[in-house]
Amino acid sequence: MNGMEKARRFEYTVKRKLQHEGYIVFRLLGSRPVDLIAFKNGEILLVECKVSRGIGEKQRLKLRELADKIGARLVLATKKKNRIALIKIK
């Protein structure tokens, strides 16, 4: 499995996890501006999924600006000890 397949699989895994938690989740083609956007009870999550590395400072600032404009929470989804971790990005 190549890196893109691994990343896509992880995005779908995160999507299912959020749906299980009651969110309506959309996977964005081309992962732009984020990988997933999720809605639940008026809450908006912008979700960036990273399998092996973190988010760069330039990308973080750009996404933070977008999240602030639309009143969303910016979240990094990653794996920690074979579990999905959703980490709020400041």
XYZ file of N, CA and C in Angstrom, residues 4-81:
234
model
N -0.392 7.407 -0.398
C -1.692 8.027 -0.672
C -2.843 7.098 -0.285
N -2.678 5.812 -0.538
C -3.712 4.844 -0.159
C -3.847 4.770 1.356
N -2.707 4.795 2.036
C -2.702 4.748 3.494
C -3.405 5.985 4.062
N -3.116 7.150 3.483
C -3.730 8.400 3.946
C -5.239 8.376 3.704
N -5.662 7.919 2.517
C -7.089 7.861 2.194
C -7.820 6.910 3.139
N -7.212 5.770 3.402
C -7.808 4.802 4.336
C -7.995 5.414 5.718
N -6.964 6.162 6.162
C -7.043 6.789 7.471
C -8.157 7.836 7.502
N -8.296 8.603 6.430
C -9.365 9.598 6.361
C -10.734 8.932 6.515
N -10.935 7.813 5.832
C -12.216 7.106 5.941
C -12.416 6.524 7.345
N -11.351 6.095 7.977
C -11.445 5.588 9.352
C -11.868 6.703 10.306
N -11.266 7.876 10.148
C -11.622 9.031 10.982
C -13.066 9.441 10.695
N -13.452 9.424 9.431
C -14.826 9.767 9.045
C -15.824 8.847 9.753
N -15.569 7.544 9.731
C -16.463 6.592 10.398
C -16.525 6.838 11.905
N -15.370 7.156 12.507
C -15.330 7.426 13.955
C -16.216 8.628 14.293
N -16.093 9.692 13.521
C -16.894 10.887 13.772
C -18.381 10.618 13.524
N -18.703 9.842 12.488
C -20.096 9.497 12.230
C -20.664 8.691 13.396
N -19.862 7.806 13.934
C -20.283 7.011 15.095
C -20.576 7.916 16.302
N -19.870 9.045 16.373
C -20.083 10.013 17.452
C -21.237 10.978 17.161
N -21.924 10.775 16.025
C -23.095 11.574 15.714
C -22.883 12.736 14.760
N -21.703 12.874 14.208
C -21.421 13.950 13.264
C -21.882 13.570 11.858
N -22.266 14.569 11.085
C -22.452 14.418 9.646
C -21.117 14.835 9.045
N -20.480 13.938 8.287
C -19.100 14.151 7.856
C -18.989 14.082 6.333
N -18.224 15.024 5.781
C -17.933 15.041 4.361
C -16.422 14.969 4.157
N -16.005 14.113 3.246
C -14.585 14.032 2.853
C -14.428 14.927 1.635
N -13.480 15.844 1.692
C -13.302 16.810 0.618
C -12.290 16.297 -0.411
N -12.680 16.324 -1.668
C -11.792 15.862 -2.735
C -10.556 16.743 -2.806
N -9.437 16.111 -2.990
C -8.178 16.845 -3.050
C -7.714 17.351 -1.701
N -8.460 16.995 -0.655
C -8.105 17.408 0.712
C -7.907 18.913 0.830
N -8.698 19.675 0.105
C -8.580 21.123 0.163
C -9.878 21.742 0.609
N -9.899 22.620 1.545
C -8.737 23.076 2.304
C -8.348 22.122 3.430
N -9.247 21.208 3.800
C -8.952 20.204 4.829
C -9.406 18.845 4.312
N -9.112 17.796 5.061
C -9.498 16.446 4.648
C -10.981 16.173 4.877
N -11.488 16.582 6.037
C -12.881 16.319 6.399
C -13.504 17.564 7.016
N -14.807 17.701 6.828
C -15.565 18.719 7.545
C -16.735 17.993 8.195
N -16.971 18.276 9.470
C -17.987 17.548 10.230
C -18.905 18.538 10.949
N -20.187 18.166 11.021
C -21.201 19.010 11.644
C -21.988 18.209 12.676
N -22.263 18.844 13.818
C -23.125 18.221 14.827
C -23.644 19.309 15.763
N -24.957 19.417 15.849
C -25.601 20.363 16.778
C -25.027 21.780 16.679
N -24.833 22.273 15.476
C -24.317 23.617 15.273
C -22.805 23.744 15.380
N -22.129 22.676 15.740
C -20.666 22.680 15.833
C -20.079 22.281 14.475
N -19.024 22.961 14.086
C -18.320 22.652 12.839
C -16.893 22.258 13.184
N -16.457 21.119 12.654
C -15.064 20.688 12.803
C -14.393 20.701 11.442
N -13.237 21.309 11.357
C -12.371 21.180 10.196
C -11.295 20.187 10.604
N -11.212 19.053 9.912
C -10.349 17.962 10.340
C -9.240 17.722 9.324
N -8.011 17.817 9.777
C -6.829 17.499 8.983
C -6.304 16.164 9.499
N -6.217 15.168 8.617
C -5.788 13.822 8.999
C -4.317 13.629 8.629
N -3.524 13.186 9.577
C -2.100 12.935 9.348
C -1.739 11.576 9.922
N -1.256 10.695 9.058
C -0.900 9.343 9.479
C 0.451 9.334 10.180
N 1.438 10.010 9.587
C 2.790 9.861 10.119
C 3.478 11.158 10.523
N 2.963 12.274 10.074
C 3.638 13.523 10.421
C 2.609 14.547 10.878
N 3.110 15.619 11.433
C 2.211 16.655 11.925
C 1.873 17.666 10.848
N 1.286 18.738 11.270
C 0.880 19.807 10.364
C 1.926 20.909 10.400
N 2.287 21.436 9.237
C 3.286 22.494 9.157
C 2.747 23.820 9.663
N 3.635 24.681 10.092
C 3.244 25.973 10.666
C 2.465 26.831 9.671
N 2.918 26.879 8.424
C 2.246 27.690 7.402
C 0.814 27.192 7.175
N 0.661 25.878 7.049
C -0.659 25.295 6.852
C -1.530 25.512 8.083
N -0.958 25.358 9.263
C -1.712 25.557 10.506
C -2.275 26.976 10.584
N -1.450 27.960 10.270
C -1.901 29.352 10.328
C -3.018 29.621 9.325
N -2.882 29.070 8.122
C -3.895 29.248 7.083
C -5.226 28.612 7.504
N -5.159 27.402 8.042
C -6.368 26.712 8.478
C -6.978 27.366 9.712
N -6.129 27.866 10.607
C -6.619 28.566 11.797
C -7.422 29.797 11.380
N -6.920 30.523 10.392
C -7.612 31.713 9.887
C -8.981 31.329 9.314
N -9.029 30.254 8.536
C -10.285 29.781 7.971
C -11.258 29.366 9.082
N -10.780 28.600 10.039
C -11.628 28.147 11.145
C -12.203 29.337 11.909
N -11.378 30.334 12.164
C -11.848 31.527 12.877
C -12.932 32.258 12.081
N -12.767 32.339 10.758
C -13.736 33.040 9.907
C -15.109 32.381 9.945
N -15.144 31.052 10.019
C -16.441 30.366 9.955
C -16.907 29.844 11.323
N -16.143 30.129 12.357
C -16.535 29.706 13.704
C -16.416 28.205 13.913
N -15.381 27.606 13.335
C -15.180 26.158 13.436
C -14.032 25.833 14.378
N -14.028 24.577 14.844
C -12.879 24.053 15.590
C -11.966 23.374 14.597
N -10.684 23.644 14.703
C -9.684 23.005 13.860
C -9.098 21.829 14.612
N -9.135 20.636 13.992
C -8.747 19.406 14.672
C -7.749 18.630 13.824
N -6.725 18.099 14.476
C -5.773 17.199 13.838
C -6.133 15.786 14.253
N -6.358 14.923 13.269
C -6.615 13.508 13.544
C -5.335 12.745 13.240
N -4.855 11.997 14.216
C -3.627 11.234 14.061
C -3.757 9.925 14.827
N -2.758 9.072 14.659
C -2.765 7.804 15.397
C -1.807 7.905 16.573
N -2.283 7.462 17.713
C -1.452 7.374 18.920
C -1.703 6.006 19.528
N -0.663 5.207 19.597
C -0.772 3.854 20.152
C -1.911 3.067 19.491
